[in-house]
């Protein structure tokens, strides 16, 4: 009796064990499949974003800020090719105000590109194009990583498959400002990527030291508990690496952030580059960053700060969601308020906040265009759908105008000058007794507001010797009337163009310049050959904006200069000195005009 009663028990236990093992195996297979699918999705999205931003980078044909070149590519060129390579090193670098980490990245890219060009024996034109394109590609990768981690943080806040996370990705991909700015080699662009990457990887449970007291169970919180020490170690190693890199570049121990604050804040040198109203970031900064997303971002900020959480059946929110959103909202408001105390303001200073604003705008824009089904308002979302194509059209129009039509001349003029150098100095017929060989140098003078065009990063060829008007700040003057009345070289020139030219350059060349069109021009003085703006003399090419032509035409009348190139520079410009397109006047074989 007992034996017969134990047999069914063993059979049942065996069946239960097999069932449990089968379910466990099935659960494991499902989890493995989900992880593989997630990795595939993440990889595909990242590859798409990299391709998209590379296309974005090569589609930009306009000039935005001098710092895109003079605070990144110019010092990078100097690092990669030496102090005699013709890079323009501005006063900030001479006074150790900038960290060398950012340009060091592009210096490595320049070095590798030059080696690749040499290995492939590229032509001078192809070599120049490679050196111009390489920084664009690496910056496009940085921009794509910023987009990617915006999406990853959105998934962490709103749920793995939430509509809000995908909306945040769509907002950053379709943002006019991101298209206009994210692939430029500004340090602010890399800061934006680093900011959103750090926020995505940040152990947010650290912000919940008092969470349990509020009734939130830490067991429900995703995160990386116990990593505080490793994160602190990472921060210390980063600071140490920064100090060592700056030591190698400046050849002495220095701390650029502290020197930057001393020069720009304590000595008030930032105001030398302009003053802005106290409400600049509110009235201009946020609207420029967000454009059509501004109303949704405002709603998102309000909801995050007032703890108004819209319950959506499509989103799986965690206990961290309101905490993270509140932190992002506070940061998005406190940073502009703090920066508003500084007289000099620029929209790019708050650019690292844009991914945060996209994340906060995602729930309002999702609920507005795709509201939950309601028996009282069954067609609410359908009536709003027509606004989506309108928003996309406005964004596309702004992005295309800003990257193709507004200030393209500062880039296209350098393409023209490189072509002239290649044609007249690198592609010469064999010399004869009547035609001496062309010199290896070409001289260019820029009568423009300082830093109006890129420099060696786009001139490229070492044989192009150029000078330009400078705008060094009055480091030697104490705050007060003397500093307020200070005029840099560009200011002096624009105050009295003809008098400045007569004093600095003398009369324009009137005698014949035989064979100039084949590039036969005397080289610049050896003492100034490797300077970014050597001792000024009348060059072969004069570059200036059309607004200056009425002042220059009388000075050049009867000389050997004549117009040879005109570049479109947009419909309007807030700086009158940059209006009227861009002009190039060249020395010619004629006997004057």
Coordinates of C-alpha atoms in Angstrom, one line a residue:
X1 CA 0.0 0.0 0.0
X2 CA 2.8 2.4 0.9
X3 CA 4.8 1.5 -2.2
X4 CA 1.9 2.1 -4.5
X5 CA 1.2 5.5 -2.8
X6 CA 4.8 6.6 -3.2
X7 CA 5.0 6.0 -7.0
X8 CA 2.5 8.7 -8.0
X9 CA 4.4 11.1 -5.8
X10 CA 7.7 10.4 -7.6
X11 CA 6.0 10.7 -11.0
X12 CA 4.4 14.0 -10.0
X13 CA 7.7 15.4 -8.7
X14 CA 9.4 14.3 -12.0
X15 CA 6.7 15.9 -14.1
X16 CA 6.9 19.1 -12.0
X17 CA 10.6 19.2 -12.2
X18 CA 10.5 18.8 -16.0
X19 CA 7.8 21.4 -16.3
X20 CA 9.8 23.9 -14.1
X21 CA 13.0 23.2 -16.1
X22 CA 11.1 23.7 -19.3
X23 CA 9.6 26.9 -18.2
X24 CA 13.0 28.1 -16.9
X25 CA 14.6 27.3 -20.3
X26 CA 11.8 29.0 -22.2
X27 CA 12.2 32.1 -19.9
X28 CA 15.9 32.1 -20.5
X29 CA 15.4 31.8 -24.3
X30 CA 12.9 34.7 -24.2
X31 CA 15.3 36.9 -22.2
X32 CA 18.2 36.0 -24.5
X33 CA 16.1 36.8 -27.6
X34 CA 14.9 40.1 -26.0
X35 CA 18.5 41.1 -25.3
X36 CA 19.6 40.1 -28.8
X37 CA 16.8 42.1 -30.3
X38 CA 17.6 45.1 -28.1
X39 CA 21.2 45.0 -29.1
X40 CA 20.3 44.7 -32.7
X41 CA 17.9 47.6 -32.4
X42 CA 20.4 49.8 -30.6
X43 CA 23.1 48.9 -33.1
X44 CA 20.9 49.7 -36.1
X45 CA 19.8 53.0 -34.6
X46 CA 23.4 54.0 -33.9
X47 CA 24.5 53.1 -37.4
X48 CA 21.6 55.1 -38.9
X49 CA 22.4 58.1 -36.8
X50 CA 26.1 58.0 -37.8
X51 CA 25.2 57.8 -41.5
X52 CA 22.6 60.6 -41.0
X53 CA 25.1 62.9 -39.2
X54 CA 27.8 62.3 -41.8
X55 CA 25.3 63.4 -44.4
X56 CA 24.5 66.3 -42.2
X57 CA 28.1 67.3 -41.8
X58 CA 28.8 67.3 -45.5
X59 CA 25.6 69.2 -46.2
X60 CA 26.7 72.2 -44.2
X61 CA 28.0 75.0 -46.5
X62 CA 27.8 78.0 -44.2
X63 CA 29.9 79.8 -41.6
X64 CA 28.6 80.1 -38.0
X65 CA 31.1 81.0 -35.4
X66 CA 34.9 81.6 -35.6
X67 CA 35.4 79.3 -32.6
X68 CA 34.4 76.4 -34.9
X69 CA 37.9 76.8 -36.4
X70 CA 40.1 79.0 -34.2
X71 CA 39.4 77.2 -30.9
X72 CA 39.6 73.7 -32.3
X73 CA 41.0 73.1 -35.8
X74 CA 43.7 75.8 -35.8
X75 CA 45.4 74.6 -32.6
X76 CA 44.8 71.0 -33.8
X77 CA 46.6 71.9 -37.1
X78 CA 49.5 73.4 -35.0
X79 CA 49.7 70.2 -32.8
X80 CA 49.7 67.9 -35.8
X81 CA 52.0 69.8 -38.2
X82 CA 54.1 72.0 -36.0
X83 CA 54.4 75.7 -35.2
X84 CA 55.7 76.5 -38.6
X85 CA 52.6 75.1 -40.5
X86 CA 50.8 78.5 -40.7
X87 CA 48.0 77.9 -38.2
X88 CA 46.5 80.9 -36.5
X89 CA 46.9 80.6 -32.8
X90 CA 44.7 83.2 -31.0
X91 CA 45.4 85.0 -27.8
X92 CA 43.4 82.6 -25.7
X93 CA 45.9 79.8 -26.4
X94 CA 48.9 82.1 -25.8
X95 CA 47.5 82.9 -22.4
X96 CA 46.5 79.3 -21.6
X97 CA 42.8 79.9 -21.4
X98 CA 41.7 76.8 -23.3
X99 CA 42.1 73.1 -22.6
X100 CA 44.0 71.3 -25.2
X101 CA 41.9 68.1 -25.0
X102 CA 39.4 69.1 -27.7
X103 CA 41.9 70.1 -30.4
X104 CA 44.1 67.1 -29.5
X105 CA 41.3 64.8 -30.8
X106 CA 41.4 66.6 -34.2
X107 CA 45.2 66.8 -34.2
X108 CA 45.2 63.0 -34.1
X109 CA 42.7 62.9 -37.0
X110 CA 44.9 65.3 -39.0
X111 CA 48.0 63.2 -38.4
X112 CA 46.3 60.0 -39.5
X113 CA 44.8 61.7 -42.5
X114 CA 48.1 63.1 -43.6
X115 CA 49.7 59.6 -43.3
X116 CA 46.9 58.1 -45.3
X117 CA 47.2 60.7 -48.0
X118 CA 50.9 60.1 -48.2
X119 CA 50.4 56.3 -48.3
X120 CA 47.9 56.7 -51.1
X121 CA 50.0 59.4 -52.9
X122 CA 47.0 61.6 -53.3
X123 CA 47.0 64.7 -55.5
X124 CA 47.3 68.1 -53.7
X125 CA 43.6 68.7 -54.4
X126 CA 42.6 65.3 -52.9
X127 CA 45.0 65.8 -50.0
X128 CA 43.3 69.1 -49.2
X129 CA 39.8 67.6 -49.4
X130 CA 40.8 64.8 -47.1
X131 CA 42.1 67.1 -44.5
X132 CA 39.0 69.2 -44.7
X133 CA 36.6 66.2 -44.6
X134 CA 38.3 64.2 -41.8
X135 CA 37.3 66.5 -38.9
X136 CA 33.7 66.6 -40.2
X137 CA 33.5 62.8 -40.1
X138 CA 34.7 62.5 -36.5
X139 CA 32.4 65.3 -35.3
X140 CA 29.5 63.6 -37.1
X141 CA 30.2 60.5 -35.0
X142 CA 30.2 62.7 -31.9
X143 CA 26.9 64.2 -32.9
X144 CA 25.4 60.8 -33.6
X145 CA 26.4 59.6 -30.1
X146 CA 24.6 62.6 -28.7
X147 CA 21.4 61.6 -30.5
X148 CA 21.8 58.0 -29.5
X149 CA 22.2 58.7 -25.8
X150 CA 19.3 61.0 -25.9
X151 CA 17.2 58.1 -27.0
X152 CA 18.8 55.8 -24.4
X153 CA 18.1 58.2 -21.6
X154 CA 14.5 58.5 -22.9
X155 CA 14.1 54.8 -22.6
X156 CA 15.5 54.9 -19.1
X157 CA 13.0 57.6 -18.1
X158 CA 9.9 56.6 -19.9
X159 CA 10.3 52.8 -20.5
X160 CA 12.1 50.6 -23.0
X161 CA 9.4 50.6 -25.7
X162 CA 7.7 53.9 -24.8
X163 CA 6.4 56.3 -27.3
X164 CA 8.0 59.1 -25.4
X165 CA 11.5 57.7 -25.9
X166 CA 11.0 57.4 -29.6
X167 CA 9.5 60.9 -29.7
X168 CA 12.7 62.2 -28.0
X169 CA 14.8 60.5 -30.8
X170 CA 12.5 62.0 -33.5
X171 CA 12.8 65.5 -31.9
X172 CA 16.6 65.4 -31.9
X173 CA 16.8 64.0 -35.5
X174 CA 14.4 66.6 -36.9
X175 CA 15.7 69.5 -34.9
X176 CA 16.8 72.5 -37.1
X177 CA 19.4 73.5 -34.5
X178 CA 20.9 70.0 -34.3
X179 CA 21.1 69.9 -38.1
X180 CA 22.7 73.4 -38.2
X181 CA 25.1 73.0 -35.2
X182 CA 25.7 69.5 -34.0
X183 CA 28.3 68.5 -36.6
X184 CA 30.4 71.6 -36.3
X185 CA 33.7 71.4 -34.6
X186 CA 32.8 73.7 -31.7
X187 CA 33.7 72.6 -28.2
X188 CA 30.1 73.2 -27.3
X189 CA 29.0 70.4 -29.6
X190 CA 31.3 67.9 -27.9
X191 CA 30.1 69.2 -24.5
X192 CA 26.6 68.5 -25.6
X193 CA 27.4 64.9 -26.5
X194 CA 29.4 64.4 -23.2
X195 CA 26.6 65.9 -21.2
X196 CA 23.8 63.7 -22.5
X197 CA 26.0 60.6 -22.4
X198 CA 26.9 61.3 -18.8
X199 CA 23.2 61.8 -17.9
X200 CA 22.3 58.6 -19.7
X201 CA 24.9 56.6 -17.8
X202 CA 24.5 58.4 -14.5
X203 CA 23.4 56.2 -11.5
X204 CA 20.3 58.2 -10.8
X205 CA 19.5 56.3 -7.6
X206 CA 22.1 58.6 -5.9
X207 CA 19.6 61.3 -6.1
X208 CA 17.3 59.2 -4.0
X209 CA 19.1 59.1 -0.6
X210 CA 15.8 60.1 0.9
X211 CA 13.6 58.1 -1.4
X212 CA 12.8 55.4 1.1
X213 CA 11.6 58.0 3.6
X214 CA 9.1 59.0 0.9
X215 CA 7.8 55.5 0.5
X216 CA 9.8 54.5 -2.5
X217 CA 11.3 51.1 -2.4
X218 CA 14.9 51.0 -3.8
X219 CA 14.2 47.4 -5.0
X220 CA 12.0 49.0 -7.7
X221 CA 14.7 51.3 -8.9
X222 CA 16.8 50.4 -11.9
X223 CA 20.5 51.5 -11.7
X224 CA 24.0 50.6 -10.8
X225 CA 24.0 50.6 -7.0
X226 CA 27.4 50.5 -5.3
X227 CA 29.2 52.3 -8.1
X228 CA 29.8 55.5 -6.3
X229 CA 33.5 54.8 -5.7
X230 CA 34.2 53.8 -9.3
X231 CA 32.5 56.9 -10.6
X232 CA 34.6 59.1 -8.3
X233 CA 37.7 57.4 -9.4
X234 CA 36.7 58.0 -13.1
X235 CA 36.3 61.7 -12.3
X236 CA 39.7 61.9 -10.7
X237 CA 41.4 60.1 -13.6
X238 CA 39.7 62.4 -16.1
X239 CA 40.9 65.5 -14.2
X240 CA 44.4 64.1 -14.0
X241 CA 44.5 63.2 -17.7
X242 CA 43.3 66.7 -18.5
X243 CA 46.2 68.2 -16.5
X244 CA 48.8 66.0 -18.1
X245 CA 47.5 66.7 -21.7
X246 CA 47.6 70.5 -20.9
X247 CA 51.1 70.1 -19.5
X248 CA 52.3 68.5 -22.7
X249 CA 50.8 71.1 -24.9
X250 CA 51.7 74.3 -22.9
X251 CA 55.0 72.9 -21.6
X252 CA 54.1 73.9 -18.1
X253 CA 51.6 73.1 -15.4
X254 CA 48.4 75.2 -15.8
X255 CA 44.7 74.9 -15.2
X256 CA 42.9 76.5 -18.1
X257 CA 39.4 76.7 -16.5
X258 CA 40.7 78.8 -13.7
X259 CA 42.6 81.1 -16.1
X260 CA 39.5 81.3 -18.3
X261 CA 37.4 82.6 -15.4
X262 CA 40.1 85.0 -14.3
X263 CA 40.4 86.6 -17.7
X264 CA 36.8 86.6 -18.8
X265 CA 35.0 87.2 -15.5
X266 CA 37.4 88.8 -13.1
X267 CA 39.0 91.0 -15.7
X268 CA 35.7 91.5 -17.6
X269 CA 37.4 90.8 -21.0
X270 CA 34.3 88.8 -22.2
X271 CA 32.4 92.1 -22.7
X272 CA 35.0 93.0 -25.4
X273 CA 33.2 90.6 -27.7
X274 CA 29.7 92.1 -27.0
X275 CA 27.1 92.6 -24.4
X276 CA 23.6 91.2 -24.3
X277 CA 20.3 91.9 -22.5
X278 CA 19.7 90.0 -19.2
X279 CA 16.8 88.2 -20.8
X280 CA 18.8 87.0 -23.9
X281 CA 18.6 83.3 -23.1
X282 CA 14.8 83.5 -22.4
X283 CA 13.9 85.8 -25.4
X284 CA 16.5 84.4 -27.9
X285 CA 18.4 81.5 -26.6
X286 CA 15.5 79.0 -26.0
X287 CA 13.6 80.0 -29.2
X288 CA 16.7 79.5 -31.3
X289 CA 17.4 76.2 -29.8
X290 CA 13.9 74.8 -29.8
X291 CA 12.2 76.6 -32.7
X292 CA 8.9 74.7 -33.3
X293 CA 9.4 72.6 -30.2
X294 CA 9.3 75.6 -27.8
X295 CA 5.6 75.3 -26.7
X296 CA 6.0 71.6 -25.9
X297 CA 9.2 72.2 -24.0
X298 CA 7.6 74.9 -21.9
X299 CA 4.7 72.5 -21.1
X300 CA 7.3 69.7 -20.3
X301 CA 9.2 72.0 -17.9
X302 CA 6.0 73.0 -16.1
X303 CA 4.8 69.4 -15.8
X304 CA 8.2 68.2 -14.5
X305 CA 8.5 70.9 -11.9
X306 CA 4.9 70.6 -10.7
X307 CA 5.0 66.8 -10.6
X308 CA 2.1 66.6 -13.1
X309 CA 2.5 63.1 -14.6
X310 CA 0.3 62.2 -17.5
X311 CA -0.7 58.6 -17.1
X312 CA -0.4 57.0 -20.5
X313 CA -1.0 53.3 -21.1
X314 CA 1.7 53.3 -23.7
X315 CA 4.5 54.3 -21.3
X316 CA 6.0 52.2 -18.5
X317 CA 7.3 54.7 -16.0
X318 CA 9.5 53.8 -13.0
X319 CA 9.7 55.4 -9.7
X320 CA 12.7 57.3 -11.0
X321 CA 10.8 59.1 -13.8
X322 CA 9.5 62.1 -11.8
X323 CA 12.9 62.5 -10.0
X324 CA 14.9 62.5 -13.2
X325 CA 12.5 64.8 -15.0
X326 CA 12.6 67.3 -12.1
X327 CA 16.4 67.3 -12.1
X328 CA 16.5 67.9 -15.9
X329 CA 14.0 70.7 -15.6
X330 CA 15.8 72.4 -12.8
X331 CA 19.1 72.2 -14.7
X332 CA 17.5 73.6 -17.8
X333 CA 16.3 76.6 -15.9
X334 CA 19.2 77.2 -13.4
X335 CA 22.0 77.1 -16.0
X336 CA 20.6 80.0 -18.2
X337 CA 19.7 82.0 -15.0
X338 CA 23.3 81.6 -13.8
X339 CA 24.8 82.5 -17.2
X340 CA 22.6 85.5 -17.5
X341 CA 24.7 87.3 -14.9
X342 CA 27.6 87.3 -17.5
X343 CA 27.3 90.3 -19.9
X344 CA 28.5 88.3 -22.9
X345 CA 26.0 85.7 -24.0
X346 CA 25.7 83.3 -26.9
X347 CA 23.1 80.7 -27.6
X348 CA 25.7 78.0 -28.0
X349 CA 26.6 78.4 -24.3
X350 CA 23.3 76.7 -23.4
X351 CA 23.4 74.3 -26.3
X352 CA 24.2 71.3 -23.9
X353 CA 20.7 71.8 -22.5
X354 CA 19.0 71.0 -25.8
X355 CA 18.9 67.2 -25.4
X356 CA 17.4 67.7 -21.9
X357 CA 14.7 69.9 -23.4
X358 CA 13.9 67.4 -26.1
X359 CA 13.4 64.7 -23.4
X360 CA 11.1 67.0 -21.4
X361 CA 9.2 68.0 -24.6
X362 CA 8.6 64.4 -25.6
X363 CA 5.6 63.6 -23.3
X364 CA 3.7 66.8 -24.2
X365 CA 4.2 66.3 -27.9
X366 CA 3.3 62.6 -27.7
X367 CA 0.1 63.3 -25.8
X368 CA -0.9 66.2 -28.0
X369 CA -0.6 64.4 -31.3
X370 CA -1.4 60.9 -30.1
X371 CA -3.8 61.2 -27.2
X372 CA -5.3 58.2 -25.5
X373 CA -8.6 57.0 -26.9
X374 CA -11.5 58.7 -25.1
X375 CA -15.2 58.2 -25.7
X376 CA -15.7 61.9 -25.2
X377 CA -13.0 63.0 -27.8
X378 CA -12.5 60.1 -30.2
X379 CA -11.1 62.4 -33.0
X380 CA -8.9 64.7 -30.9
X381 CA -5.6 63.4 -32.2
X382 CA -6.8 63.0 -35.7
X383 CA -7.7 66.7 -36.1
X384 CA -4.1 67.6 -34.9
X385 CA -2.2 65.3 -37.2
X386 CA -2.1 67.9 -40.0
X387 CA 0.2 70.0 -37.8
X388 CA 2.9 67.4 -37.9
X389 CA 3.8 67.9 -41.6
X390 CA 3.6 71.6 -41.0
X391 CA 6.2 71.4 -38.2
X392 CA 8.4 69.2 -40.2
X393 CA 8.2 71.6 -43.2
X394 CA 9.1 74.6 -41.0
X395 CA 12.0 72.7 -39.5
X396 CA 13.3 71.6 -42.9
X397 CA 13.0 75.1 -44.2
X398 CA 15.0 76.6 -41.3
X399 CA 17.6 73.9 -41.5
X400 CA 18.2 74.2 -45.2
X401 CA 18.3 78.0 -45.1
X402 CA 20.8 78.0 -42.2
X403 CA 23.1 75.5 -43.7
X404 CA 23.1 76.5 -47.4
X405 CA 22.0 80.1 -47.8
X406 CA 23.1 82.1 -44.7
X407 CA 26.8 83.0 -44.8
X408 CA 28.2 80.5 -47.3
X409 CA 30.8 82.9 -48.8
X410 CA 33.4 82.5 -46.0
X411 CA 33.7 78.8 -47.0
X412 CA 33.3 79.1 -50.7
X413 CA 36.0 81.9 -51.0
X414 CA 38.6 79.5 -49.5
X415 CA 37.6 76.8 -52.0
X416 CA 38.2 79.4 -54.8
X417 CA 41.6 80.4 -53.3
X418 CA 42.7 76.8 -53.1
X419 CA 41.7 76.3 -56.7
X420 CA 43.7 79.3 -57.7
X421 CA 46.7 78.0 -55.9
X422 CA 46.4 74.6 -57.5
X423 CA 46.0 76.1 -61.0
X424 CA 48.6 78.8 -60.9
X425 CA 51.2 77.3 -58.6
X426 CA 50.9 73.6 -58.7
X427 CA 49.9 73.0 -62.4
X428 CA 52.5 75.0 -64.4
X429 CA 53.9 74.4 -67.9
X430 CA 57.6 73.7 -68.2
X431 CA 59.6 76.8 -67.7
X432 CA 61.3 78.6 -70.6
X433 CA 63.7 81.5 -71.1
X434 CA 60.7 83.9 -71.3
X435 CA 58.6 82.2 -68.7
X436 CA 60.3 81.6 -65.4
X437 CA 59.0 78.8 -63.1
X438 CA 56.1 79.8 -60.9
X439 CA 57.0 80.4 -57.2
X440 CA 55.5 78.1 -54.6
X441 CA 53.8 80.9 -52.8
X442 CA 50.5 82.8 -53.2
X443 CA 49.7 85.9 -51.1
X444 CA 46.2 86.7 -49.9
X445 CA 45.0 89.6 -47.7
X446 CA 41.6 89.6 -45.8
X447 CA 40.1 93.0 -45.3
X448 CA 37.3 91.6 -43.2
X449 CA 36.2 91.7 -39.6
X450 CA 38.6 89.4 -37.8
X451 CA 38.1 85.7 -38.0
X452 CA 35.4 86.0 -40.7
X453 CA 36.7 82.9 -42.5
X454 CA 38.4 79.7 -41.5
X455 CA 42.1 79.8 -41.8
X456 CA 44.8 77.1 -42.3
X457 CA 42.3 74.3 -41.7
X458 CA 40.7 75.3 -45.1
X459 CA 43.6 77.1 -46.8
X460 CA 45.5 73.9 -46.2
X461 CA 48.4 74.5 -48.7
X462 CA 51.5 75.7 -47.0
X463 CA 52.3 77.9 -50.0
X464 CA 49.3 80.1 -49.4
X465 CA 50.6 83.0 -47.3
X466 CA 47.8 85.2 -45.9
X467 CA 47.3 88.1 -43.6
X468 CA 44.1 89.3 -41.9
X469 CA 42.9 92.1 -39.6
X470 CA 43.4 91.1 -36.0
X471 CA 41.2 91.8 -33.0
X472 CA 43.3 91.1 -29.9
X473 CA 41.6 92.3 -26.7
X474 CA 43.3 95.0 -24.5
X475 CA 45.1 92.6 -22.1
X476 CA 47.5 95.4 -21.3
X477 CA 44.8 97.9 -20.2
X478 CA 43.1 97.9 -16.8
X479 CA 39.3 98.2 -16.6
X480 CA 38.2 101.8 -17.2
X481 CA 38.0 104.5 -19.8
X482 CA 41.2 103.4 -21.7
X483 CA 39.8 99.9 -22.2
X484 CA 36.4 101.2 -23.2
X485 CA 37.9 103.4 -25.8
X486 CA 40.3 100.7 -27.1
X487 CA 40.1 100.0 -30.9
X488 CA 41.5 96.8 -32.3
X489 CA 43.1 96.6 -35.7
X490 CA 39.8 95.7 -37.4
X491 CA 38.0 98.6 -35.7
X492 CA 40.7 101.0 -36.8
X493 CA 40.5 99.8 -40.4
X494 CA 36.7 100.1 -40.6
X495 CA 36.8 103.5 -39.0
X496 CA 38.9 105.0 -41.8
X497 CA 39.6 102.3 -44.6
X498 CA 41.5 104.5 -47.0
X499 CA 43.6 106.1 -44.3
X500 CA 44.5 102.7 -42.8
X501 CA 45.4 101.3 -46.2
X502 CA 47.6 104.3 -47.0
X503 CA 49.4 104.0 -43.7
X504 CA 49.8 100.3 -43.5
X505 CA 50.2 99.2 -47.1
X506 CA 51.1 102.4 -49.0
X507 CA 49.8 103.0 -52.6
X508 CA 48.5 100.0 -54.5
X509 CA 50.7 98.4 -57.2
X510 CA 50.5 100.4 -60.4
X511 CA 53.4 98.8 -62.5
X512 CA 53.1 95.8 -64.7
X513 CA 53.0 92.3 -63.1
X514 CA 53.9 90.1 -66.1
X515 CA 52.7 86.6 -66.2
X516 CA 50.7 86.9 -62.9
X517 CA 48.0 84.8 -64.3
X518 CA 50.4 81.9 -64.3
X519 CA 51.3 82.5 -60.7
X520 CA 54.6 84.5 -61.0
X521 CA 54.6 86.6 -57.9
X522 CA 57.5 87.3 -55.5
X523 CA 57.4 85.3 -52.3
X524 CA 56.7 87.0 -49.0
X525 CA 59.6 88.1 -46.8
X526 CA 61.2 85.0 -45.2
X527 CA 60.8 86.5 -41.7
X528 CA 57.0 86.5 -42.0
X529 CA 56.6 83.4 -44.1
X530 CA 55.2 81.2 -41.4
X531 CA 53.1 83.7 -39.5
X532 CA 49.3 83.5 -39.6
X533 CA 49.2 87.2 -40.3
X534 CA 52.6 88.3 -41.6
X535 CA 53.8 91.9 -42.1
X536 CA 51.2 93.3 -44.4
X537 CA 51.8 94.2 -48.0
X538 CA 49.6 94.4 -51.0
X539 CA 48.8 90.8 -51.9
X540 CA 47.8 89.0 -55.1
X541 CA 44.3 88.5 -53.8
X542 CA 42.3 91.0 -51.7
X543 CA 39.3 89.5 -49.9
X544 CA 36.5 91.7 -48.5
X545 CA 32.8 92.0 -48.1
X546 CA 30.7 93.9 -50.5
X547 CA 29.8 96.5 -47.9
X548 CA 33.4 97.7 -48.2
X549 CA 33.5 98.0 -52.0
X550 CA 32.4 101.7 -52.1
X551 CA 35.4 102.5 -49.8
X552 CA 37.9 100.3 -51.6
X553 CA 37.0 101.1 -55.2
X554 CA 38.4 104.7 -55.2
X555 CA 41.6 103.5 -53.5
X556 CA 42.1 100.7 -56.1
X557 CA 41.1 102.8 -59.1
X558 CA 43.9 102.9 -61.6
X559 CA 45.8 100.1 -59.9
X560 CA 46.4 96.6 -61.2
X561 CA 43.5 95.1 -59.1
X562 CA 40.3 94.1 -60.7
X563 CA 37.3 92.0 -59.5
X564 CA 37.8 88.3 -60.1
X565 CA 35.3 86.5 -57.8
X566 CA 32.0 87.2 -56.1
X567 CA 30.3 85.0 -53.5
X568 CA 26.7 85.0 -52.3
X569 CA 26.5 85.5 -48.5
X570 CA 22.8 85.4 -47.7
X571 CA 19.9 87.8 -47.8
X572 CA 20.8 89.8 -44.7
X573 CA 23.2 90.0 -41.9
X574 CA 23.0 91.8 -38.5
X575 CA 26.6 93.0 -38.9
X576 CA 26.7 95.7 -41.6
X577 CA 30.4 95.0 -42.3
X578 CA 29.5 91.5 -43.5
X579 CA 26.7 92.5 -45.9
X580 CA 26.8 92.7 -49.7
X581 CA 28.3 89.3 -50.4
X582 CA 32.0 88.6 -50.5
X583 CA 34.4 89.9 -53.1
X584 CA 37.9 89.0 -54.3
X585 CA 40.0 91.4 -56.3
X586 CA 43.1 90.1 -58.1
X587 CA 46.2 91.6 -59.6
X588 CA 46.0 91.3 -63.3
X589 CA 48.1 91.8 -66.5
X590 CA 46.1 94.8 -67.5
X591 CA 47.4 98.4 -67.3
X592 CA 44.8 99.5 -64.7
X593 CA 41.1 100.3 -64.8

